[in-house]
Amino acid sequence: MSIGTVLHPPLASNVPAEARDFSVKDRIVLVTGSGQGIGRELVQQFAAAGSVAIVADLSAANAGPVATEIRAVGGRALPLEVDVSKKESVDSMVAAVLAEFGRIDVLINNAAIFSNLKKRPFDEIPPDEWQRVMDVNVNGAFFCASAVAKSMRDRHFGRIMNISSASVHRGTKNYLHYVTSKSAMIGMTNSLAREVGPHGITVNCIRPGTVATEVAERVASLTPEIRQRNIDLQCIPRTIVPSDLVGLAMFLATPAASFITGQTIACDGGYTHSF
Ligand SMILES: NC(=O)c1ccc[n+]([C@@H]2O[C@H](COP(=O)([O-])OP(=O)(O)OC[C@H]3O[C@@H](n4cnc5c(N)ncnc54)[C@H](O)[C@@H]3O)[C@@H](O)[C@H]2O)c1
C-alpha cells in the first residue's frame, strides 16, 4: 500500500453534519462577569466569531464599554447589569435576553469574587466575607443555570460552562473561601450534567491556571513571586493570558462538542497535568 492511500470514503455520508460543525455563529452567548478580565475576552472573541454576546456584569460601568467595543468592530452585543447572587436580578437578566433574542444558547458562569478578594488565614475570614463569596461564586452559578434551563430544554439545545480554578487541585493556603467555592463548580458540573443531558444540554467546567488579565496588578492574592512559581510548574512555562481559554470555551459551545458533558477540563499550560 503506497503512502497516501485513502482508507476511508472521502465523504462519510453517515456522519451527522453536526460532528464537523465548529461554528458558534448566531449563538446567543451569555457570559456573566464579562465586564473585565477573562469574561471580557470571552465575549469579545465569541462576538468576533459571529455570536451575539450578552455582556452581563455587576458593574454596568464596565459592561457598557465592553459592548461598545464589540459593536465598534461590527460585532453584536447587549450589555446588562446583574448581580448573580440575587435570584430576582438573574431572572430579570434572563428575561431581558429572552425578550430581545428569544433564546439563550450558551451560558458561561464566569462571574466571581476573585480579583478583589484578600487572602487571609481561614480562621480570620469574617463570616460575612465567606458568605458573600459563596453567594456570588456558588449561588450565582446555580441561579443562572436555573434561569436559562427552561429555554434550553424547550429547544433541546444548550451549553453551560462553569469556571473553576487550578487552585482547587493543589490547594491554596489563606484562600479557603475562594477555593471552596471553585471546588463546588466541579460537583455542580457533574450533577447538573446528569439532570439536563437528556434535554440536549451539556454542562462542562473549565479549570484555568493563573491567568494574567488586564486587572492582574490589582489581584491582591497573586504576587509576582506566586505568578512566577506557578509558571515554573507549568509544562509550557509562559504566562497564561485570557485568550488561552477561548479555544476551549468556544469548542464546548459548538455542535461538534454535543457529546462532551460532565467534564472538568484544565486549561493551564500543564500546571495540573498529573491530577
Ligand atoms: N484570573 C485568574 O488567574 C483565574 C484563575 C482561575 C480561575 N479564574 C476564574 O475565572 C473567572 C474570571 O476571572 P477574572 O480573573 O476575569 O476575575 P475578575 O475579578 O477580574 O472579574 C470578575 C468579574 O465578575 C464580576 N462580578 C463580581 N461579582 C459579581 C456579581 N455578584 N454579579 C455579576 N458579576 C459579578 C466583576 O464585576 C468582574 O467583572 C472567575 O470565575 C475566576 O474565579 C480566574
PDB file of C-alpha atoms and ligand atoms in Angstrom:
ATOM      1  CA  MET A   1       0.000   0.000   0.000  1.00  0.00           C
ATOM      2  CA  SER A   2       1.510   3.302  -1.001  1.00  0.00           C
ATOM      3  CA  ILE A   3       1.685   6.290   1.263  1.00  0.00           C
ATOM      4  CA  GLY A   4      -1.330   8.464   0.639  1.00  0.00           C
ATOM      5  CA  THR A   5      -3.770   5.624   0.010  1.00  0.00           C
ATOM      6  CA  VAL A   6      -7.230   6.752   1.045  1.00  0.00           C
ATOM      7  CA  LEU A   7      -8.581   4.260   3.570  1.00  0.00           C
ATOM      8  CA  HIS A   8     -11.939   5.910   4.182  1.00  0.00           C
ATOM      9  CA  PRO A   9     -14.599   7.109   1.811  1.00  0.00           C
ATOM     10  CA  PRO A  10     -13.746  10.723   1.034  1.00  0.00           C
ATOM     11  CA  LEU A  11     -17.030  11.917   2.480  1.00  0.00           C
ATOM     12  CA  ALA A  12     -18.619   9.691   5.102  1.00  0.00           C
ATOM     13  CA  SER A  13     -22.303  10.268   4.397  1.00  0.00           C
ATOM     14  CA  ASN A  14     -23.388   8.548   7.589  1.00  0.00           C
ATOM     15  CA  VAL A  15     -21.600  11.082   9.810  1.00  0.00           C
ATOM     16  CA  PRO A  16     -24.041  13.724  11.034  1.00  0.00           C
ATOM     17  CA  ALA A  17     -23.161  17.214   9.865  1.00  0.00           C
ATOM     18  CA  GLU A  18     -23.032  18.373  13.461  1.00  0.00           C
ATOM     19  CA  ALA A  19     -19.950  16.206  14.075  1.00  0.00           C
ATOM     20  CA  ARG A  20     -17.964  18.605  11.895  1.00  0.00           C
ATOM     21  CA  ASP A  21     -19.771  21.787  12.886  1.00  0.00           C
ATOM     22  CA  PHE A  22     -17.370  24.022  14.778  1.00  0.00           C
ATOM     23  CA  SER A  23     -19.415  27.169  14.342  1.00  0.00           C
ATOM     24  CA  VAL A  24     -20.725  29.457  17.077  1.00  0.00           C
ATOM     25  CA  LYS A  25     -22.234  31.857  14.545  1.00  0.00           C
ATOM     26  CA  ASP A  26     -25.538  33.410  15.608  1.00  0.00           C
ATOM     27  CA  ARG A  27     -25.396  31.756  19.014  1.00  0.00           C
ATOM     28  CA  ILE A  28     -26.732  33.808  21.892  1.00  0.00           C
ATOM     29  CA  VAL A  29     -23.881  33.629  24.388  1.00  0.00           C
ATOM     30  CA  LEU A  30     -24.341  34.925  27.916  1.00  0.00           C
ATOM     31  CA  VAL A  31     -21.147  35.389  29.915  1.00  0.00           C
ATOM     32  CA  THR A  32     -21.511  36.574  33.483  1.00  0.00           C
ATOM     33  CA  GLY A  33     -18.798  38.803  34.881  1.00  0.00           C
ATOM     34  CA  SER A  34     -17.797  39.847  31.369  1.00  0.00           C
ATOM     35  CA  GLY A  35     -17.167  43.496  32.159  1.00  0.00           C
ATOM     36  CA  GLN A  36     -13.463  42.756  32.640  1.00  0.00           C
ATOM     37  CA  GLY A  37     -10.812  40.070  32.716  1.00  0.00           C
ATOM     38  CA  ILE A  38     -11.444  36.590  31.340  1.00  0.00           C
ATOM     39  CA  GLY A  39     -15.151  37.205  30.752  1.00  0.00           C
ATOM     40  CA  ARG A  40     -14.407  40.269  28.683  1.00  0.00           C
ATOM     41  CA  GLU A  41     -12.062  38.304  26.431  1.00  0.00           C
ATOM     42  CA  LEU A  42     -14.659  35.555  26.035  1.00  0.00           C
ATOM     43  CA  VAL A  43     -17.457  37.890  24.913  1.00  0.00           C
ATOM     44  CA  GLN A  44     -15.129  39.728  22.546  1.00  0.00           C
ATOM     45  CA  GLN A  45     -13.958  36.513  20.905  1.00  0.00           C
ATOM     46  CA  PHE A  46     -17.420  34.925  20.692  1.00  0.00           C
ATOM     47  CA  ALA A  47     -18.700  38.117  19.084  1.00  0.00           C
ATOM     48  CA  ALA A  48     -15.769  38.094  16.653  1.00  0.00           C
ATOM     49  CA  ALA A  49     -16.798  34.546  15.704  1.00  0.00           C
ATOM     50  CA  GLY A  50     -20.347  35.685  14.912  1.00  0.00           C
ATOM     51  CA  SER A  51     -22.156  35.084  18.195  1.00  0.00           C
ATOM     52  CA  VAL A  52     -24.358  37.607  19.931  1.00  0.00           C
ATOM     53  CA  ALA A  53     -22.526  38.464  23.150  1.00  0.00           C
ATOM     54  CA  ILE A  54     -24.510  39.189  26.281  1.00  0.00           C
ATOM     55  CA  VAL A  55     -22.154  41.225  28.444  1.00  0.00           C
ATOM     56  CA  ALA A  56     -23.560  40.714  31.936  1.00  0.00           C
ATOM     57  CA  ASP A  57     -21.827  42.220  34.936  1.00  0.00           C
ATOM     58  CA  LEU A  58     -22.391  43.690  38.367  1.00  0.00           C
ATOM     59  CA  SER A  59     -20.640  46.749  37.041  1.00  0.00           C
ATOM     60  CA  ALA A  60     -22.713  48.479  34.362  1.00  0.00           C
ATOM     61  CA  ALA A  61     -19.817  50.934  34.069  1.00  0.00           C
ATOM     62  CA  ASN A  62     -17.704  48.044  32.728  1.00  0.00           C
ATOM     63  CA  ALA A  63     -20.333  46.076  30.778  1.00  0.00           C
ATOM     64  CA  GLY A  64     -21.410  49.073  28.663  1.00  0.00           C
ATOM     65  CA  PRO A  65     -17.945  49.911  27.292  1.00  0.00           C
ATOM     66  CA  VAL A  66     -17.208  46.244  26.548  1.00  0.00           C
ATOM     67  CA  ALA A  67     -20.405  46.029  24.487  1.00  0.00           C
ATOM     68  CA  THR A  68     -19.481  49.298  22.780  1.00  0.00           C
ATOM     69  CA  GLU A  69     -16.015  47.928  21.921  1.00  0.00           C
ATOM     70  CA  ILE A  70     -17.622  44.860  20.355  1.00  0.00           C
ATOM     71  CA  ARG A  71     -20.086  46.911  18.319  1.00  0.00           C
ATOM     72  CA  ALA A  72     -17.335  49.284  17.195  1.00  0.00           C
ATOM     73  CA  VAL A  73     -15.739  46.431  15.268  1.00  0.00           C
ATOM     74  CA  GLY A  74     -19.013  45.199  13.798  1.00  0.00           C
ATOM     75  CA  GLY A  75     -19.975  42.642  16.438  1.00  0.00           C
ATOM     76  CA  ARG A  76     -23.280  42.175  18.195  1.00  0.00           C
ATOM     77  CA  ALA A  77     -23.510  42.732  21.952  1.00  0.00           C
ATOM     78  CA  LEU A  78     -26.037  43.540  24.642  1.00  0.00           C
ATOM     79  CA  PRO A  79     -24.794  44.911  27.967  1.00  0.00           C
ATOM     80  CA  LEU A  80     -26.796  44.015  31.058  1.00  0.00           C
ATOM     81  CA  GLU A  81     -26.363  44.818  34.712  1.00  0.00           C
ATOM     82  CA  VAL A  82     -26.821  41.843  37.009  1.00  0.00           C
ATOM     83  CA  ASP A  83     -25.986  40.711  40.497  1.00  0.00           C
ATOM     84  CA  VAL A  84     -25.722  36.945  40.071  1.00  0.00           C
ATOM     85  CA  SER A  85     -26.028  36.417  43.816  1.00  0.00           C
ATOM     86  CA  LYS A  86     -29.635  37.630  43.681  1.00  0.00           C
ATOM     87  CA  LYS A  87     -32.192  35.345  42.070  1.00  0.00           C
ATOM     88  CA  GLU A  88     -34.525  38.214  41.084  1.00  0.00           C
ATOM     89  CA  SER A  89     -31.670  40.037  39.369  1.00  0.00           C
ATOM     90  CA  VAL A  90     -30.668  36.893  37.450  1.00  0.00           C
ATOM     91  CA  ASP A  91     -34.276  36.214  36.437  1.00  0.00           C
ATOM     92  CA  SER A  92     -34.591  39.788  35.124  1.00  0.00           C
ATOM     93  CA  MET A  93     -31.359  39.420  33.154  1.00  0.00           C
ATOM     94  CA  VAL A  94     -32.524  36.207  31.530  1.00  0.00           C
ATOM     95  CA  ALA A  95     -35.984  37.670  30.833  1.00  0.00           C
ATOM     96  CA  ALA A  96     -34.322  40.636  29.098  1.00  0.00           C
ATOM     97  CA  VAL A  97     -32.272  38.346  26.859  1.00  0.00           C
ATOM     98  CA  LEU A  98     -35.265  36.167  26.014  1.00  0.00           C
ATOM     99  CA  ALA A  99     -37.353  39.262  25.243  1.00  0.00           C
ATOM    100  CA  GLU A 100     -34.684  40.509  22.839  1.00  0.00           C
ATOM    101  CA  PHE A 101     -33.466  37.277  21.219  1.00  0.00           C
ATOM    102  CA  GLY A 102     -35.979  34.571  22.149  1.00  0.00           C
ATOM    103  CA  ARG A 103     -33.355  32.148  23.417  1.00  0.00           C
ATOM    104  CA  ILE A 104     -30.064  31.627  25.201  1.00  0.00           C
ATOM    105  CA  ASP A 105     -27.759  29.052  23.630  1.00  0.00           C
ATOM    106  CA  VAL A 106     -24.693  29.306  25.831  1.00  0.00           C
ATOM    107  CA  LEU A 107     -24.260  30.287  29.467  1.00  0.00           C
ATOM    108  CA  ILE A 108     -20.782  30.769  30.883  1.00  0.00           C
ATOM    109  CA  ASN A 109     -20.821  31.105  34.656  1.00  0.00           C
ATOM    110  CA  ASN A 110     -17.705  33.234  34.921  1.00  0.00           C
ATOM    111  CA  ALA A 111     -18.674  35.912  37.469  1.00  0.00           C
ATOM    112  CA  ALA A 112     -16.890  35.515  40.756  1.00  0.00           C
ATOM    113  CA  ILE A 113     -15.437  37.364  43.646  1.00  0.00           C
ATOM    114  CA  PHE A 114     -11.813  36.896  42.728  1.00  0.00           C
ATOM    115  CA  SER A 115      -9.527  39.776  41.860  1.00  0.00           C
ATOM    116  CA  ASN A 116     -10.554  41.922  44.798  1.00  0.00           C
ATOM    117  CA  LEU A 117     -10.578  39.129  47.373  1.00  0.00           C
ATOM    118  CA  LYS A 118      -7.935  39.261  50.091  1.00  0.00           C
ATOM    119  CA  LYS A 119      -6.053  36.183  51.178  1.00  0.00           C
ATOM    120  CA  ARG A 120      -6.172  35.518  54.906  1.00  0.00           C
ATOM    121  CA  PRO A 121      -5.833  32.595  57.303  1.00  0.00           C
ATOM    122  CA  PHE A 122      -9.042  30.592  57.217  1.00  0.00           C
ATOM    123  CA  ASP A 123      -9.956  31.312  60.834  1.00  0.00           C
ATOM    124  CA  GLU A 124      -9.662  35.037  60.198  1.00  0.00           C
ATOM    125  CA  ILE A 125     -12.158  35.082  57.311  1.00  0.00           C
ATOM    126  CA  PRO A 126     -15.127  37.110  58.516  1.00  0.00           C
ATOM    127  CA  PRO A 127     -18.349  35.087  58.185  1.00  0.00           C
ATOM    128  CA  ASP A 128     -19.951  37.747  56.012  1.00  0.00           C
ATOM    129  CA  GLU A 129     -16.987  37.639  53.589  1.00  0.00           C
ATOM    130  CA  TRP A 130     -17.231  33.837  53.465  1.00  0.00           C
ATOM    131  CA  GLN A 131     -20.951  34.113  52.787  1.00  0.00           C
ATOM    132  CA  ARG A 132     -20.545  36.719  50.044  1.00  0.00           C
ATOM    133  CA  VAL A 133     -18.035  34.501  48.211  1.00  0.00           C
ATOM    134  CA  MET A 134     -20.482  31.584  48.360  1.00  0.00           C
ATOM    135  CA  ASP A 135     -23.399  33.818  47.345  1.00  0.00           C
ATOM    136  CA  VAL A 136     -21.657  35.058  44.201  1.00  0.00           C
ATOM    137  CA  ASN A 137     -19.371  32.189  43.216  1.00  0.00           C
ATOM    138  CA  VAL A 138     -21.691  29.269  44.001  1.00  0.00           C
ATOM    139  CA  ASN A 139     -25.263  30.526  44.279  1.00  0.00           C
ATOM    140  CA  GLY A 140     -24.693  32.765  41.255  1.00  0.00           C
ATOM    141  CA  ALA A 141     -23.915  29.794  39.014  1.00  0.00           C
ATOM    142  CA  PHE A 142     -26.920  27.915  40.408  1.00  0.00           C
ATOM    143  CA  PHE A 143     -29.308  30.842  39.844  1.00  0.00           C
ATOM    144  CA  CYS A 144     -28.044  31.426  36.295  1.00  0.00           C
ATOM    145  CA  ALA A 145     -28.241  27.748  35.302  1.00  0.00           C
ATOM    146  CA  SER A 146     -31.733  27.527  36.775  1.00  0.00           C
ATOM    147  CA  ALA A 147     -32.884  30.638  34.947  1.00  0.00           C
ATOM    148  CA  VAL A 148     -31.713  29.508  31.484  1.00  0.00           C
ATOM    149  CA  ALA A 149     -32.712  25.858  31.805  1.00  0.00           C
ATOM    150  CA  LYS A 150     -36.299  26.120  30.591  1.00  0.00           C
ATOM    151  CA  SER A 151     -35.397  27.964  27.419  1.00  0.00           C
ATOM    152  CA  MET A 152     -32.611  25.468  26.677  1.00  0.00           C
ATOM    153  CA  ARG A 153     -34.819  22.454  27.422  1.00  0.00           C
ATOM    154  CA  ASP A 154     -37.612  23.778  25.199  1.00  0.00           C
ATOM    155  CA  ARG A 155     -35.219  23.964  22.257  1.00  0.00           C
ATOM    156  CA  HIS A 156     -33.334  20.799  23.149  1.00  0.00           C
ATOM    157  CA  PHE A 157     -30.062  22.697  22.899  1.00  0.00           C
ATOM    158  CA  GLY A 158     -27.883  24.312  25.488  1.00  0.00           C
ATOM    159  CA  ARG A 159     -24.309  24.705  26.596  1.00  0.00           C
ATOM    160  CA  ILE A 160     -23.479  25.576  30.184  1.00  0.00           C
ATOM    161  CA  MET A 161     -19.912  26.165  31.326  1.00  0.00           C
ATOM    162  CA  ASN A 162     -18.717  26.762  34.838  1.00  0.00           C
ATOM    163  CA  ILE A 163     -15.343  28.256  35.642  1.00  0.00           C
ATOM    164  CA  SER A 164     -13.329  26.552  38.365  1.00  0.00           C
ATOM    165  CA  SER A 165      -9.650  27.104  39.166  1.00  0.00           C
ATOM    166  CA  ALA A 166      -6.379  25.186  39.284  1.00  0.00           C
ATOM    167  CA  SER A 167      -6.185  26.234  42.933  1.00  0.00           C
ATOM    168  CA  VAL A 168      -8.776  23.557  43.674  1.00  0.00           C
ATOM    169  CA  HIS A 169      -6.414  20.712  42.942  1.00  0.00           C
ATOM    170  CA  ARG A 170      -3.218  21.881  44.538  1.00  0.00           C
ATOM    171  CA  GLY A 171      -4.978  23.707  47.347  1.00  0.00           C
ATOM    172  CA  THR A 172      -4.017  27.265  48.171  1.00  0.00           C
ATOM    173  CA  LYS A 173      -3.402  28.453  51.682  1.00  0.00           C
ATOM    174  CA  ASN A 174      -5.161  31.520  53.050  1.00  0.00           C
ATOM    175  CA  TYR A 175      -7.799  31.250  50.353  1.00  0.00           C
ATOM    176  CA  LEU A 176     -10.281  28.816  51.811  1.00  0.00           C
ATOM    177  CA  HIS A 177     -13.462  30.623  50.780  1.00  0.00           C
ATOM    178  CA  TYR A 178     -12.372  31.064  47.169  1.00  0.00           C
ATOM    179  CA  VAL A 179     -11.001  27.543  46.729  1.00  0.00           C
ATOM    180  CA  THR A 180     -14.064  26.011  48.391  1.00  0.00           C
ATOM    181  CA  SER A 181     -16.335  27.943  46.056  1.00  0.00           C
ATOM    182  CA  LYS A 182     -14.348  26.884  42.983  1.00  0.00           C
ATOM    183  CA  SER A 183     -14.429  23.240  44.123  1.00  0.00           C
ATOM    184  CA  ALA A 184     -18.214  23.485  44.135  1.00  0.00           C
ATOM    185  CA  MET A 185     -18.126  24.247  40.408  1.00  0.00           C
ATOM    186  CA  ILE A 186     -16.851  20.739  39.723  1.00  0.00           C
ATOM    187  CA  GLY A 187     -19.545  18.952  41.720  1.00  0.00           C
ATOM    188  CA  MET A 188     -22.205  21.249  40.289  1.00  0.00           C
ATOM    189  CA  THR A 189     -20.998  20.454  36.776  1.00  0.00           C
ATOM    190  CA  ASN A 190     -21.040  16.701  37.338  1.00  0.00           C
ATOM    191  CA  SER A 191     -24.509  16.594  38.854  1.00  0.00           C
ATOM    192  CA  LEU A 192     -26.175  19.164  36.633  1.00  0.00           C
ATOM    193  CA  ALA A 193     -24.852  17.388  33.536  1.00  0.00           C
ATOM    194  CA  ARG A 194     -26.781  14.279  34.608  1.00  0.00           C
ATOM    195  CA  GLU A 195     -30.046  16.183  35.018  1.00  0.00           C
ATOM    196  CA  VAL A 196     -30.016  18.123  31.774  1.00  0.00           C
ATOM    197  CA  GLY A 197     -28.223  15.698  29.448  1.00  0.00           C
ATOM    198  CA  PRO A 198     -31.465  14.089  28.249  1.00  0.00           C
ATOM    199  CA  HIS A 199     -32.609  17.555  27.148  1.00  0.00           C
ATOM    200  CA  GLY A 200     -29.723  18.216  24.770  1.00  0.00           C
ATOM    201  CA  ILE A 201     -27.853  20.412  27.235  1.00  0.00           C
ATOM    202  CA  THR A 202     -24.188  19.873  28.073  1.00  0.00           C
ATOM    203  CA  VAL A 203     -22.528  21.130  31.240  1.00  0.00           C
ATOM    204  CA  ASN A 204     -18.767  21.377  31.491  1.00  0.00           C
ATOM    205  CA  CYS A 205     -16.240  23.048  33.699  1.00  0.00           C
ATOM    206  CA  ILE A 206     -13.134  24.938  32.644  1.00  0.00           C
ATOM    207  CA  ARG A 207     -10.271  24.934  35.114  1.00  0.00           C
ATOM    208  CA  PRO A 208      -7.831  27.752  34.311  1.00  0.00           C
ATOM    209  CA  GLY A 209      -4.381  28.172  35.764  1.00  0.00           C
ATOM    210  CA  THR A 210      -3.171  31.598  36.836  1.00  0.00           C
ATOM    211  CA  VAL A 211      -4.329  33.967  34.114  1.00  0.00           C
ATOM    212  CA  ALA A 212      -2.828  37.402  33.638  1.00  0.00           C
ATOM    213  CA  THR A 213      -5.766  39.666  32.897  1.00  0.00           C
ATOM    214  CA  GLU A 214      -5.784  43.421  32.411  1.00  0.00           C
ATOM    215  CA  VAL A 215      -6.547  43.712  36.133  1.00  0.00           C
ATOM    216  CA  ALA A 216      -3.644  41.432  37.038  1.00  0.00           C
ATOM    217  CA  GLU A 217      -1.855  44.088  39.014  1.00  0.00           C
ATOM    218  CA  ARG A 218      -4.907  44.567  41.186  1.00  0.00           C
ATOM    219  CA  VAL A 219      -5.251  40.885  42.058  1.00  0.00           C
ATOM    220  CA  ALA A 220      -4.482  41.016  45.731  1.00  0.00           C
ATOM    221  CA  SER A 221      -3.759  37.311  46.081  1.00  0.00           C
ATOM    222  CA  LEU A 222      -1.306  36.919  43.197  1.00  0.00           C
ATOM    223  CA  THR A 223       2.081  38.417  43.931  1.00  0.00           C
ATOM    224  CA  PRO A 224       4.740  38.404  41.195  1.00  0.00           C
ATOM    225  CA  GLU A 225       6.539  35.637  43.136  1.00  0.00           C
ATOM    226  CA  ILE A 226       3.443  33.413  43.172  1.00  0.00           C
ATOM    227  CA  ARG A 227       2.835  34.044  39.484  1.00  0.00           C
ATOM    228  CA  GLN A 228       6.407  33.063  38.606  1.00  0.00           C
ATOM    229  CA  ARG A 229       6.253  29.944  40.793  1.00  0.00           C
ATOM    230  CA  ASN A 230       3.052  28.881  39.006  1.00  0.00           C
ATOM    231  CA  ILE A 231       4.641  29.452  35.587  1.00  0.00           C
ATOM    232  CA  ASP A 232       7.619  27.331  36.641  1.00  0.00           C
ATOM    233  CA  LEU A 233       5.221  24.477  37.469  1.00  0.00           C
ATOM    234  CA  GLN A 234       3.596  24.539  34.016  1.00  0.00           C
ATOM    235  CA  CYS A 235       4.690  22.248  31.163  1.00  0.00           C
ATOM    236  CA  ILE A 236       4.510  25.278  28.896  1.00  0.00           C
ATOM    237  CA  PRO A 237       6.326  27.838  31.024  1.00  0.00           C
ATOM    238  CA  ARG A 238       4.827  31.111  29.968  1.00  0.00           C
ATOM    239  CA  THR A 239       2.230  33.499  31.285  1.00  0.00           C
ATOM    240  CA  ILE A 240      -1.355  32.324  30.706  1.00  0.00           C
ATOM    241  CA  VAL A 241      -3.428  35.019  29.022  1.00  0.00           C
ATOM    242  CA  PRO A 242      -7.245  35.216  28.726  1.00  0.00           C
ATOM    243  CA  SER A 243      -7.167  34.271  25.045  1.00  0.00           C
ATOM    244  CA  ASP A 244      -5.689  30.889  26.037  1.00  0.00           C
ATOM    245  CA  LEU A 245      -9.157  29.952  27.338  1.00  0.00           C
ATOM    246  CA  VAL A 246     -11.061  30.997  24.234  1.00  0.00           C
ATOM    247  CA  GLY A 247     -10.494  27.897  22.109  1.00  0.00           C
ATOM    248  CA  LEU A 248     -11.770  25.534  24.772  1.00  0.00           C
ATOM    249  CA  ALA A 249     -14.823  27.615  25.661  1.00  0.00           C
ATOM    250  CA  MET A 250     -15.683  28.113  22.014  1.00  0.00           C
ATOM    251  CA  PHE A 251     -15.251  24.437  21.159  1.00  0.00           C
ATOM    252  CA  LEU A 252     -17.524  23.392  24.034  1.00  0.00           C
ATOM    253  CA  ALA A 253     -20.178  25.741  22.625  1.00  0.00           C
ATOM    254  CA  THR A 254     -20.177  24.141  19.163  1.00  0.00           C
ATOM    255  CA  PRO A 255     -22.460  21.424  17.831  1.00  0.00           C
ATOM    256  CA  ALA A 256     -19.322  19.281  17.421  1.00  0.00           C
ATOM    257  CA  ALA A 257     -18.999  19.114  21.226  1.00  0.00           C
ATOM    258  CA  SER A 258     -22.525  17.805  21.745  1.00  0.00           C
ATOM    259  CA  PHE A 259     -21.377  14.540  23.358  1.00  0.00           C
ATOM    260  CA  ILE A 260     -18.905  16.106  25.790  1.00  0.00           C
ATOM    261  CA  THR A 261     -20.542  16.735  29.146  1.00  0.00           C
ATOM    262  CA  GLY A 262     -19.857  16.498  32.851  1.00  0.00           C
ATOM    263  CA  GLN A 263     -16.168  17.181  32.230  1.00  0.00           C
ATOM    264  CA  THR A 264     -13.739  19.413  34.025  1.00  0.00           C
ATOM    265  CA  ILE A 265     -11.045  20.397  31.568  1.00  0.00           C
ATOM    266  CA  ALA A 266      -7.879  22.120  32.681  1.00  0.00           C
ATOM    267  CA  CYS A 267      -6.512  24.947  30.574  1.00  0.00           C
ATOM    268  CA  ASP A 268      -3.354  25.750  32.483  1.00  0.00           C
ATOM    269  CA  GLY A 269      -0.302  25.001  30.346  1.00  0.00           C
ATOM    270  CA  GLY A 270       0.057  21.672  32.132  1.00  0.00           C
ATOM    271  CA  TYR A 271       0.200  23.097  35.659  1.00  0.00           C
ATOM    272  CA  THR A 272      -2.040  20.313  36.976  1.00  0.00           C
ATOM    273  CA  HIS A 273      -1.422  17.621  34.364  1.00  0.00           C
ATOM    274  CA  SER A 274      -0.771  14.860  36.885  1.00  0.00           C
ATOM    275  CA  PHE A 275      -4.038  15.337  38.767  1.00  0.00           C
TER     276      PHE A 275
HETATM  277  N1  LIG B   1      -7.535  35.219  36.586  1.00  0.00           N
HETATM  278  C1  LIG B   1      -7.146  34.043  37.068  1.00  0.00           C
HETATM  279  O1  LIG B   1      -5.953  33.815  37.347  1.00  0.00           O
HETATM  280  C2  LIG B   1      -8.149  32.941  37.287  1.00  0.00           C
HETATM  281  C3  LIG B   1      -7.661  31.648  37.529  1.00  0.00           C
HETATM  282  C4  LIG B   1      -8.577  30.616  37.716  1.00  0.00           C
HETATM  283  C5  LIG B   1      -9.933  30.878  37.668  1.00  0.00           C
HETATM  284  N2  LIG B   1     -10.366  32.154  37.450  1.00  0.00           N
HETATM  285  C6  LIG B   1     -11.803  32.362  37.408  1.00  0.00           C
HETATM  286  O2  LIG B   1     -12.145  32.968  36.169  1.00  0.00           O
HETATM  287  C7  LIG B   1     -13.250  33.841  36.328  1.00  0.00           C
HETATM  288  C8  LIG B   1     -12.885  35.239  35.858  1.00  0.00           C
HETATM  289  O3  LIG B   1     -11.702  35.646  36.498  1.00  0.00           O
HETATM  290  P1  LIG B   1     -11.101  37.092  36.282  1.00  0.00           P
HETATM  291  O4  LIG B   1      -9.640  36.997  36.532  1.00  0.00           O
HETATM  292  O5  LIG B   1     -11.571  37.667  34.996  1.00  0.00           O
HETATM  293  O6  LIG B   1     -11.804  37.835  37.514  1.00  0.00           O
HETATM  294  P2  LIG B   1     -12.150  39.375  37.763  1.00  0.00           P
HETATM  295  O7  LIG B   1     -12.232  39.520  39.232  1.00  0.00           O
HETATM  296  O8  LIG B   1     -11.210  40.255  37.006  1.00  0.00           O
HETATM  297  O9  LIG B   1     -13.585  39.554  37.099  1.00  0.00           O
HETATM  298  C9  LIG B   1     -14.727  39.062  37.722  1.00  0.00           C
HETATM  299  C10 LIG B   1     -15.923  39.760  37.131  1.00  0.00           C
HETATM  300  O10 LIG B   1     -17.077  39.280  37.820  1.00  0.00           O
HETATM  301  C11 LIG B   1     -17.895  40.386  38.116  1.00  0.00           C
HETATM  302  N3  LIG B   1     -18.742  40.115  39.276  1.00  0.00           N
HETATM  303  C12 LIG B   1     -18.342  40.019  40.577  1.00  0.00           C
HETATM  304  N4  LIG B   1     -19.409  39.829  41.358  1.00  0.00           N
HETATM  305  C13 LIG B   1     -20.490  39.787  40.543  1.00  0.00           C
HETATM  306  C14 LIG B   1     -21.878  39.627  40.772  1.00  0.00           C
HETATM  307  N5  LIG B   1     -22.371  39.485  42.014  1.00  0.00           N
HETATM  308  N6  LIG B   1     -22.717  39.623  39.717  1.00  0.00           N
HETATM  309  C15 LIG B   1     -22.227  39.792  38.452  1.00  0.00           C
HETATM  310  N7  LIG B   1     -20.933  39.958  38.184  1.00  0.00           N
HETATM  311  C16 LIG B   1     -20.059  39.961  39.219  1.00  0.00           C
HETATM  312  C17 LIG B   1     -16.931  41.530  38.372  1.00  0.00           C
HETATM  313  O11 LIG B   1     -17.593  42.803  38.267  1.00  0.00           O
HETATM  314  C18 LIG B   1     -15.880  41.282  37.319  1.00  0.00           C
HETATM  315  O12 LIG B   1     -16.211  41.914  36.105  1.00  0.00           O
HETATM  316  C19 LIG B   1     -13.623  33.767  37.803  1.00  0.00           C
HETATM  317  O13 LIG B   1     -14.627  32.810  37.966  1.00  0.00           O
HETATM  318  C20 LIG B   1     -12.342  33.294  38.468  1.00  0.00           C
HETATM  319  O14 LIG B   1     -12.615  32.615  39.671  1.00  0.00           O
HETATM  320  C21 LIG B   1      -9.510  33.187  37.269  1.00  0.00           C
END
